[in-house]
CSV table of C-alpha atoms in Angstrom, one decimal:
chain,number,residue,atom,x,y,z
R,1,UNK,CA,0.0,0.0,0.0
R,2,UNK,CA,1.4,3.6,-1.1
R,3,UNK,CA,1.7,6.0,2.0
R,4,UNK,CA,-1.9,7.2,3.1
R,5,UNK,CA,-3.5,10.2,1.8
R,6,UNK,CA,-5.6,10.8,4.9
R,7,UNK,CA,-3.3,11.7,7.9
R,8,UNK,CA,-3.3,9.7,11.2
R,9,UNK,CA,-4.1,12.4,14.3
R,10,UNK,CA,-7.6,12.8,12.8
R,11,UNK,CA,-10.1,12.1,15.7
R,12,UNK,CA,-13.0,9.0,14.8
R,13,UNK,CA,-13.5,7.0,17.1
R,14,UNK,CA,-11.2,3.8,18.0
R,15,UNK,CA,-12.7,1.1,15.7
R,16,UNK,CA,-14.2,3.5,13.5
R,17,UNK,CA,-15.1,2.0,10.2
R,18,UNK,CA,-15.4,5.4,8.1
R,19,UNK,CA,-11.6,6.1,8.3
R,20,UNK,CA,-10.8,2.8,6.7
R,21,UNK,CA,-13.5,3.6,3.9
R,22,UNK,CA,-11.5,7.5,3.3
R,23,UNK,CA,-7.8,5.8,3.1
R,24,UNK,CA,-9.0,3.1,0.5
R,25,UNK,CA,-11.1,5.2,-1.5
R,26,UNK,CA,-7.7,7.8,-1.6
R,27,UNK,CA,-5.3,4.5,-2.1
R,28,UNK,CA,-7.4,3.8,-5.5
R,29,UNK,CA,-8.1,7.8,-6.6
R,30,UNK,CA,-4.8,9.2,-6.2
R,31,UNK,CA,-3.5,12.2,-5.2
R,32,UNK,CA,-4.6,13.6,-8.4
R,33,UNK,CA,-8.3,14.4,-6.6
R,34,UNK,CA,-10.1,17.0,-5.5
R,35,UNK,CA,-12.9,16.4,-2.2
R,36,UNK,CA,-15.7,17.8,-1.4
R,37,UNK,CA,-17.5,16.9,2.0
R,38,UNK,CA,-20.3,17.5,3.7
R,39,UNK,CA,-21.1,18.1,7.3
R,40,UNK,CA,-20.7,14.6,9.6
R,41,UNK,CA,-18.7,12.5,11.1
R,42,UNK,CA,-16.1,12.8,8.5
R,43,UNK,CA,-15.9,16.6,8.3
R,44,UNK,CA,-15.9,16.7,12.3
R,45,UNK,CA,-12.7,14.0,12.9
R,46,UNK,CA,-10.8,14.9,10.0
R,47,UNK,CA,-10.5,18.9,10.1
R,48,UNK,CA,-11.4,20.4,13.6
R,49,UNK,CA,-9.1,23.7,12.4
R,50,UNK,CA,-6.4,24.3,12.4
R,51,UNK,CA,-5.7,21.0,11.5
R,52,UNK,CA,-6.9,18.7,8.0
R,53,UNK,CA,-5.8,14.5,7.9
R,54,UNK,CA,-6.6,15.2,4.1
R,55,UNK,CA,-3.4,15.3,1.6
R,56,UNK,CA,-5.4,16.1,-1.4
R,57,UNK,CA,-7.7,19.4,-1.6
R,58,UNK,CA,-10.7,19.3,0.4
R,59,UNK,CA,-13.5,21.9,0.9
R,60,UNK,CA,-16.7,21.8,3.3
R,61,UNK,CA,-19.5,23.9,2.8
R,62,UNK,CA,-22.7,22.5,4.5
R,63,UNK,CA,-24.6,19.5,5.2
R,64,UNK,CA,-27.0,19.7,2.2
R,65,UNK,CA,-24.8,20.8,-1.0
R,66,UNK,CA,-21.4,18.8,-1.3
R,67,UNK,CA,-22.8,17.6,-4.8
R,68,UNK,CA,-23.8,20.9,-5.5
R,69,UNK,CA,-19.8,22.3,-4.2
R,70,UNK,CA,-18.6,19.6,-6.5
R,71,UNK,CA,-20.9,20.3,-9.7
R,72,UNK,CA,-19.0,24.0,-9.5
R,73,UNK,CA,-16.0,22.7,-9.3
R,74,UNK,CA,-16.3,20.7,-12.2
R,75,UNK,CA,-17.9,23.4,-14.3
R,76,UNK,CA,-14.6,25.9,-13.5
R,77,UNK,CA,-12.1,23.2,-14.4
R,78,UNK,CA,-14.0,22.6,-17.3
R,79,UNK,CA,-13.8,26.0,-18.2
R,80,UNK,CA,-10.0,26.1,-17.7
R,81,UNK,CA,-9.8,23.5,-20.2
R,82,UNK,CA,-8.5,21.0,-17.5
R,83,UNK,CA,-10.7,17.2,-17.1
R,84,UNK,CA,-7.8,15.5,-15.9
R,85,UNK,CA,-8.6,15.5,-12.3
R,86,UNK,CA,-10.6,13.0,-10.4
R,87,UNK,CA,-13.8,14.8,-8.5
R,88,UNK,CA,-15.1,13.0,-5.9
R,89,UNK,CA,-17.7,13.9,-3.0
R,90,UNK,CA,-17.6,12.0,0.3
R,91,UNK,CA,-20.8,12.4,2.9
R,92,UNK,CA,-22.3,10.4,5.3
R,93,UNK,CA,-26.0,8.7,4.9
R,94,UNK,CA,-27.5,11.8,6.8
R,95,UNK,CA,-26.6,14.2,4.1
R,96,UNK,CA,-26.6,11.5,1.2
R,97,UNK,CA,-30.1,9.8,1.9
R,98,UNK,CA,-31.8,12.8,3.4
R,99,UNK,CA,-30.3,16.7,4.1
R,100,UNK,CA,-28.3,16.4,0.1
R,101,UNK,CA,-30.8,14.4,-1.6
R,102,UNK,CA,-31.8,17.3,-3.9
R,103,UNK,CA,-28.8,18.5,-4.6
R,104,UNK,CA,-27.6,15.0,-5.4
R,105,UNK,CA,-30.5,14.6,-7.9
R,106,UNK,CA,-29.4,18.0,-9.4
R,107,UNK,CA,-25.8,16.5,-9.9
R,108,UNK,CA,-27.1,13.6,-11.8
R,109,UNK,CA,-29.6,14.8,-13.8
R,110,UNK,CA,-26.6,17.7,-15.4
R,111,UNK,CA,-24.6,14.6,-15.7
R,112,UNK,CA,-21.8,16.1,-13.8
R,113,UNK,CA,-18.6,13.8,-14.1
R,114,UNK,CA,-18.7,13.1,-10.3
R,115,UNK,CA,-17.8,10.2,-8.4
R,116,UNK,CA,-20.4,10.5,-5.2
R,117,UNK,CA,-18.8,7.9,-2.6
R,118,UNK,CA,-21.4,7.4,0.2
R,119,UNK,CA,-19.9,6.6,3.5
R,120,UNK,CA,-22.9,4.3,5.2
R,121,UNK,CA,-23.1,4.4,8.9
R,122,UNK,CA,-26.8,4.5,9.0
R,123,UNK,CA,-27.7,6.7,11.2
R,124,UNK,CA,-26.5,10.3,12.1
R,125,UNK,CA,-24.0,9.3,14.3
R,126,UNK,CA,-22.0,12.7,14.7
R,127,UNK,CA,-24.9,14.1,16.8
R,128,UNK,CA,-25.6,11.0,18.9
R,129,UNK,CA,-26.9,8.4,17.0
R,130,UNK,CA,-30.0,9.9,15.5
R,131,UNK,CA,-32.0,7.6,13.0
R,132,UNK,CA,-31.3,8.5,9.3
R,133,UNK,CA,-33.2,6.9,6.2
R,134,UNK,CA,-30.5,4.4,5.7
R,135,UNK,CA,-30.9,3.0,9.1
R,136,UNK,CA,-32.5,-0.6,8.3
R,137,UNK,CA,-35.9,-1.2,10.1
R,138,UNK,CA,-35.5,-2.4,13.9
R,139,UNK,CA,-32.2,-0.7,14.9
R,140,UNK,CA,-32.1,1.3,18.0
R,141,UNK,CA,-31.3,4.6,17.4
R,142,UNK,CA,-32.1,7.8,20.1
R,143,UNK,CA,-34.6,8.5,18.1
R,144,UNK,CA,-36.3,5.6,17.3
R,145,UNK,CA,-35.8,4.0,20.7
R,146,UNK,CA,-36.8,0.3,21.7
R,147,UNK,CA,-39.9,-0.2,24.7
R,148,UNK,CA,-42.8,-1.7,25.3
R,149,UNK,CA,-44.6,-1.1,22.7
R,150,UNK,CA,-41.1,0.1,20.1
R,151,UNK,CA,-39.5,-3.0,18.2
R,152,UNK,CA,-36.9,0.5,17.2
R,153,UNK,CA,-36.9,1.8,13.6
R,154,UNK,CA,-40.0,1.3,12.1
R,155,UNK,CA,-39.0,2.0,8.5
R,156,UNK,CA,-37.0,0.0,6.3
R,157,UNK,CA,-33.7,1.3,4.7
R,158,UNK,CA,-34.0,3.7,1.9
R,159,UNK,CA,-33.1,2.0,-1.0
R,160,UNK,CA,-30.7,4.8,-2.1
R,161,UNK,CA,-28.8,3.1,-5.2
R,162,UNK,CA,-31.7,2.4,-6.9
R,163,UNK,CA,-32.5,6.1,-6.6
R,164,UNK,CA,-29.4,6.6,-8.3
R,165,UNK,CA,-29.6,4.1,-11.4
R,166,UNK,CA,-33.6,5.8,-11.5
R,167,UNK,CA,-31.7,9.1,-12.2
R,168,UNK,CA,-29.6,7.1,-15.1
R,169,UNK,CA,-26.4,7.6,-13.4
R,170,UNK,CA,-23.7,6.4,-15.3
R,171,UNK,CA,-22.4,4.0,-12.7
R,172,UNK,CA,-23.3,3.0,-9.3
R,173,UNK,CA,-22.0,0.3,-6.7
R,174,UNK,CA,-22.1,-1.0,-3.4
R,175,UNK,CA,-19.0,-2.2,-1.5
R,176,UNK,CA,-17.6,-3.2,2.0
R,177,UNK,CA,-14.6,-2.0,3.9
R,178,UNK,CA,-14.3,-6.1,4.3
R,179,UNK,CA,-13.7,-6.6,0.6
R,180,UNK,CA,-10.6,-3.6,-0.1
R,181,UNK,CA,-9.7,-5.1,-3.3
R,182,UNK,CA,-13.4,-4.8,-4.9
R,183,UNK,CA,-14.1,-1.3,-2.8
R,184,UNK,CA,-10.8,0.4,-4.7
R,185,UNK,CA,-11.8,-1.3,-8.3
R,186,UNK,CA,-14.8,-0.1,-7.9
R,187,UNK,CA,-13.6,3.7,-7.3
R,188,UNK,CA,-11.4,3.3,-10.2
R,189,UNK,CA,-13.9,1.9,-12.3
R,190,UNK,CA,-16.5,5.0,-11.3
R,191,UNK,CA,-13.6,7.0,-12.4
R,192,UNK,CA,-12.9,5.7,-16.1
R,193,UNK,CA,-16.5,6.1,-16.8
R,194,UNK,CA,-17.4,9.4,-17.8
R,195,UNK,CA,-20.7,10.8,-15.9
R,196,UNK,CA,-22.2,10.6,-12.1
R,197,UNK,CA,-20.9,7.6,-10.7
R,198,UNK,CA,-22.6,6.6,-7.0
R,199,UNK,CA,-20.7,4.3,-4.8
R,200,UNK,CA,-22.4,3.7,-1.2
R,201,UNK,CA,-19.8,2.0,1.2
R,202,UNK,CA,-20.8,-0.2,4.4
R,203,UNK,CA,-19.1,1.7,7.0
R,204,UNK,CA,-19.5,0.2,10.6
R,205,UNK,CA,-20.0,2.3,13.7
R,206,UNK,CA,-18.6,1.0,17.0
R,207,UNK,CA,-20.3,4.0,18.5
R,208,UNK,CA,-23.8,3.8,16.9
R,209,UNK,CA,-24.1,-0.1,16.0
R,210,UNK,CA,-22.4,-1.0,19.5
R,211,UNK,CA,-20.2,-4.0,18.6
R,212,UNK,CA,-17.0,-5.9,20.3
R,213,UNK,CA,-13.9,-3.9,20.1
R,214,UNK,CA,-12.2,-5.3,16.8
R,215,UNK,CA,-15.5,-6.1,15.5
R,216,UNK,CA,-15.6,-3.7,12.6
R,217,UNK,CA,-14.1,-5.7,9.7
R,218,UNK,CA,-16.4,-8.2,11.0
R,219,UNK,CA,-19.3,-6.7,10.7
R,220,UNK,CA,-18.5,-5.3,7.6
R,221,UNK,CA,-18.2,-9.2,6.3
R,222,UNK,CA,-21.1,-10.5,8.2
R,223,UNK,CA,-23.8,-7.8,6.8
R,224,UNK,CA,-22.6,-9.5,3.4
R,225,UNK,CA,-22.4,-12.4,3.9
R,226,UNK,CA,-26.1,-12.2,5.2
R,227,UNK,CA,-27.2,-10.4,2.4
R,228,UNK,CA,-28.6,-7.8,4.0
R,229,UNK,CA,-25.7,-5.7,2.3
R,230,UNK,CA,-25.9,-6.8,-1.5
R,231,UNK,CA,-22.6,-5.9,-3.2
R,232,UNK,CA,-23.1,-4.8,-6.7
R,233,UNK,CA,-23.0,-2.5,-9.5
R,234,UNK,CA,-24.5,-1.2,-12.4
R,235,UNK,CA,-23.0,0.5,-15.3
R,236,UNK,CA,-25.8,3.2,-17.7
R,237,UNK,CA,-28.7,1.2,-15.4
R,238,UNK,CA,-27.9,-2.4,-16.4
R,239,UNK,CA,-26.8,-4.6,-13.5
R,240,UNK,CA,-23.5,-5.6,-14.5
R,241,UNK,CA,-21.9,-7.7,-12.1
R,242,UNK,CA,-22.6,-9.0,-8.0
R,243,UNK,CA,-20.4,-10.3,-5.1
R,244,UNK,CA,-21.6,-13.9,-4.8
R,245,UNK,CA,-22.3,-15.3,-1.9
R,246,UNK,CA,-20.9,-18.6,-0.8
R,247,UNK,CA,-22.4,-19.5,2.3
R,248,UNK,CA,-25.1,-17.4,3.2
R,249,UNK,CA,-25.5,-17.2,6.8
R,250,UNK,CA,-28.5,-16.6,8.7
R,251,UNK,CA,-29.4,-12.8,9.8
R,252,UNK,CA,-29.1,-13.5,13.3
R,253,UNK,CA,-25.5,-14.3,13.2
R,254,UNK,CA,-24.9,-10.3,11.9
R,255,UNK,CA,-28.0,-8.9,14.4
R,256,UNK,CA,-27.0,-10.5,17.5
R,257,UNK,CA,-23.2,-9.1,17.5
R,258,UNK,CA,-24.8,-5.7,17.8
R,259,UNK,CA,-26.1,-4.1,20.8
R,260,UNK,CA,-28.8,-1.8,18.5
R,261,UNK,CA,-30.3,-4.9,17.7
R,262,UNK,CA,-29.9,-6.7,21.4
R,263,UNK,CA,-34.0,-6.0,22.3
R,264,UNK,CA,-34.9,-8.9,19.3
R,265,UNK,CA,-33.7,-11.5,21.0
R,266,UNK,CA,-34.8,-10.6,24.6
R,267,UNK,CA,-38.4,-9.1,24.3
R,268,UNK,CA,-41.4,-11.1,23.3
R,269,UNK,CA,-42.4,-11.7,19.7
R,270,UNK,CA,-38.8,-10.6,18.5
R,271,UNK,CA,-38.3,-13.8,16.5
R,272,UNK,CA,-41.5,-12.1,14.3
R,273,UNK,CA,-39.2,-9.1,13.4
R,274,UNK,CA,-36.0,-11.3,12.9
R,275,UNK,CA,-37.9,-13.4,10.6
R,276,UNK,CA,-39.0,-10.0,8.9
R,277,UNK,CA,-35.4,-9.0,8.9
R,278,UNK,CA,-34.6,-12.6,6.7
R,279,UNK,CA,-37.1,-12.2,4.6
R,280,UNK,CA,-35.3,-8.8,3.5
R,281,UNK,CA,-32.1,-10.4,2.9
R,282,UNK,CA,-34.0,-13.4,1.2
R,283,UNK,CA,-35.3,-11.0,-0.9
R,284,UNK,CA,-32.0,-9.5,-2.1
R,285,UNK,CA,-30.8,-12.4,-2.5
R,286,UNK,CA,-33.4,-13.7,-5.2
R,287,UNK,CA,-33.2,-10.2,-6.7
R,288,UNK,CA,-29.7,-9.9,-7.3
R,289,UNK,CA,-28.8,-13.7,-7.8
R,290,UNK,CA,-26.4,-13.6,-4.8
R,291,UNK,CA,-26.4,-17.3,-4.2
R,292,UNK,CA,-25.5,-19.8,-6.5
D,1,UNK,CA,-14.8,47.9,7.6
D,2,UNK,CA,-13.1,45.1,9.2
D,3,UNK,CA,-11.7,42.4,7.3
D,4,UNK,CA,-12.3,38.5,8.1
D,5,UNK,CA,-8.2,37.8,8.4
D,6,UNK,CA,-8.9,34.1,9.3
D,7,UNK,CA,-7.6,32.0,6.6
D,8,UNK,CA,-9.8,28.6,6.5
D,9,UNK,CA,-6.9,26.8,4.6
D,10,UNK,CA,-4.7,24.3,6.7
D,11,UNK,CA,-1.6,22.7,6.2
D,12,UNK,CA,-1.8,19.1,4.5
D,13,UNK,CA,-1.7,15.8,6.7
D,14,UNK,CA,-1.4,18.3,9.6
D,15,UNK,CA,-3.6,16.3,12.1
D,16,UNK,CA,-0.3,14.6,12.6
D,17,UNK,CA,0.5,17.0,15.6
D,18,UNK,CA,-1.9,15.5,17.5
D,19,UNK,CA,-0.6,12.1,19.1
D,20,UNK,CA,-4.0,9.8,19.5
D,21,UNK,CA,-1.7,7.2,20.7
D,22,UNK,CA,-2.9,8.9,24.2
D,23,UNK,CA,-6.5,7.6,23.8
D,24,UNK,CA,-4.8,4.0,24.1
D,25,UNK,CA,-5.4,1.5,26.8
D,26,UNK,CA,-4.6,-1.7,25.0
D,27,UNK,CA,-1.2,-1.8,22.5
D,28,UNK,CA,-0.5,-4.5,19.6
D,29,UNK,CA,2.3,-6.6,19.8
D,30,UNK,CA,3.2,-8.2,16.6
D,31,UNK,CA,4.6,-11.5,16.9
D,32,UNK,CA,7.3,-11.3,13.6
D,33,UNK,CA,8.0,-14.4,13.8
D,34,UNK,CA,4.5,-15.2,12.7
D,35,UNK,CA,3.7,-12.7,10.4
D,36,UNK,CA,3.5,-13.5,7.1
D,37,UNK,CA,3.5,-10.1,5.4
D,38,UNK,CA,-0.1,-10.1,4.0
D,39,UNK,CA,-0.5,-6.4,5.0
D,40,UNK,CA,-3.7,-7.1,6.0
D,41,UNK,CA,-3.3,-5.0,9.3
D,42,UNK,CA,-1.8,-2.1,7.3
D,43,UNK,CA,-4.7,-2.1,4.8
D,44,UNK,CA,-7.4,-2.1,7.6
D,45,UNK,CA,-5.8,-0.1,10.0
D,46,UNK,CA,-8.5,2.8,10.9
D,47,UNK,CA,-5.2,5.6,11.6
D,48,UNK,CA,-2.9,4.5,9.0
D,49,UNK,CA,-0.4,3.9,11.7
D,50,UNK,CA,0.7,0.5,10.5
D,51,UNK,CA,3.6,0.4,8.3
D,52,UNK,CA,6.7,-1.9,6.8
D,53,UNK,CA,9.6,-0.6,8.3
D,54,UNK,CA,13.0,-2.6,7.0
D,55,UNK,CA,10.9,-5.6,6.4
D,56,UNK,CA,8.4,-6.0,8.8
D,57,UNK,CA,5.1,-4.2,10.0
D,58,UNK,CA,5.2,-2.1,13.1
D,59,UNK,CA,2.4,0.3,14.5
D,60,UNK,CA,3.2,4.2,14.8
D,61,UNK,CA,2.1,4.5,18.6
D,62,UNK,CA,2.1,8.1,18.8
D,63,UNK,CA,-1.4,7.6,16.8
D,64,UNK,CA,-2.6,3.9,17.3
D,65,UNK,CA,-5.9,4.0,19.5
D,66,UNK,CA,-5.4,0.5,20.6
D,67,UNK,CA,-8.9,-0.3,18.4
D,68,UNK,CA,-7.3,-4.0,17.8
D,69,UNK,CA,-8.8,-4.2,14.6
D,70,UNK,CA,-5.7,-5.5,13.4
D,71,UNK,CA,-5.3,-8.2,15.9
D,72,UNK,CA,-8.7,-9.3,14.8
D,73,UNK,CA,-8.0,-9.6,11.5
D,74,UNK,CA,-4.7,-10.9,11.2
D,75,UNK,CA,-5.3,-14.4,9.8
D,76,UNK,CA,-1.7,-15.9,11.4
D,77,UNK,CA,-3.1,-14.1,15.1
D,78,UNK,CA,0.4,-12.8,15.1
D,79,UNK,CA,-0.8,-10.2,17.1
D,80,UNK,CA,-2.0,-9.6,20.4
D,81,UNK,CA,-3.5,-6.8,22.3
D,82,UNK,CA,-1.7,-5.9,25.8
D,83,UNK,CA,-2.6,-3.9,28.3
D,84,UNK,CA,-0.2,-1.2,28.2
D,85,UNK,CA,1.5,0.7,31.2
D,86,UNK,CA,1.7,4.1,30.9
């Protein structure tokens, strides 16, 4: 691995998945890129000023526009006859499935040549673990908190890439900090192809999801490996390729590793809403061909 | 008219002044003998603290936060998270 273009001394949590997601999405760019962030997480650890972990050119504006920071970016190199330069935008799933959604849908539909990379925590964990669309249905989250008469998040995970391919983005992908070697071919790939590219990346939190300590590349396998995480991508809206599964395992060996999901298991009727939560990953599964 | 003189541009990389090694309560020890170079700990290493120096991987401890990802991961378990007295 070439010498990391995000900076130790940045301050994410110990165990933090998002970190790892930055350094392999940099490893596969190159320091020929230009970031654009939005508020979270990300923005918070890696530049509390006067300090920046970030080796390539990096600008924050707010929560809602990074695509729209980008776009503008693009448009001025453009006009300075310049295209050799990899663009890419890197938020959270607070500002990518719900505060930027609009400005995300302007970047696609001008066909900006953008590579979105979507860091997915689910849930706005900067703040304190507030739930976000992408957290899946039944997590505990502050607010969407477990009790008598609460299972947690009632609503099932915004299906965000399909949003993307909908707006005919050029490419779009999911990938796993478990798997490095498809995450940074899948950068590069988004790269080569000319147009909006949308790449959403399983990022554990130890904070938010409330695993063992070590647990992240773990989980980052297991939510695979489940299928409750497909891993695909699709180039100009055909589905061109999937990470097989080889053994799929049942969802209760990912849920019961994390504390957000602890209440199934202990509170009556909770093998109802596990058997809801299979059915989801049976479902993906079928629909992208995951098994053999 | 006063004049905003606070620049909002940093210097690269320049977290690196501040040593997270502190946050640590549990150090890895990597067993050399059993390491067989995969790089796997470098590659998932959270702070990019992990690095081949003459040959074989060490931590950087002025920024490892003891998260022992890469103790978890290492597929020889050449290395082990110790309780580390400061």
């Amino acid at each position: 691995m070439q010498e990391s273009l995000f900076a130790p001394g940045h301050r994410a949590c110990a165990g933090c998945g998002m970190p790892i997601v930055i350094k392999l999405v940099l490893d596969a760019a190159g320091p020929n890129t230009i970031v654009a962030s939005s508020t979270g997480c990300l923005e918070v650890t890696s530049t509390p000023f006067p300090e920046s972990s970030w080796k390539v050119p990096w600008i924050h504006s707010l929560f809602e526009n990074p695509a729209s920071v980008a776009s503008g970016i693009e448009i001025a190199f453009k006009k300075f006859g310049r295209t050799d330069i990899n663009l890419l935008v890197i938020a959270g799933d607070g500002s990518t499935f719900d505060i930027g959604i609009g400005s995300i849908s302007g970047m696609f539909d001008r066909g900006h040549n953008i590579t979105y990379i979507c860091y997915d925590n689910e849930a706005y964990m900067n703040t304190g673990v507030q739930r976000s669309g992408s957290t899946p249905i039944y997590a505990s989250t502050t607010t969407t908190p477990i009790g008598t008469q609460s299972p947690g998040n009632l609503v099932r995970k915004k299906d965000m890439p399909a949003i993307a391919v909908a707006h005919g983005a050029s490419y779009v992908a999911t990938a796993s900090i478990a798997y490095p070697v498809d995450l940074r071919r899948k950068v590069k790939r988004s790269l080569e192809i000319k147009g909006p590219a949308y790449i959403q990346i399983n990022a554990p939190c130890i904070t938010g999801w409330s695993y063992a300590d070590g647990d992240t590349i773990e989980q980052a396998k297991l939510v695979v490996e489940t299928c409750i995480c497909p891993l695909y991508e699709y180039v100009d809206g055909e589905l061109v390729g999937v990470k097989k599964v080889r053994n799929k395992r049942p969802v209760e060996d990912y849920l019961k590793t994390q504390g957000r999901y602890k209440h199934l298991f202990r509170a009556e009727g909770g093998d109802v809403y596990i058997a809801n939560i299979q059915a989801i990953a049976d479902r993906n599964a079928e629909k992208f061909g995951l098994l053999d | 008219m006063t004049r905003c003189e606070v620049s909002m541009v940093v210097e690269p990389g320049s977290t690196q002044v501040t040593k997270t090694g502190a946050w640590r309560t549990f150090v890895p020890v990597i067993d050399h003998d059993k390491c067989i170079k995969c790089s796997l700990c470098e590659i998932f290493c959270p702070d990019s603290c992990i690095h081949q120096v003459e040959g074989n991987f060490v931590p950087d401890l002025d920024y490892c936060k003891g998260c022992s990802i890469c103790a978890h991961e290492c597929p020889r378990g050449a290395i082990e998270m110790v309780l580390e007295e400061k």
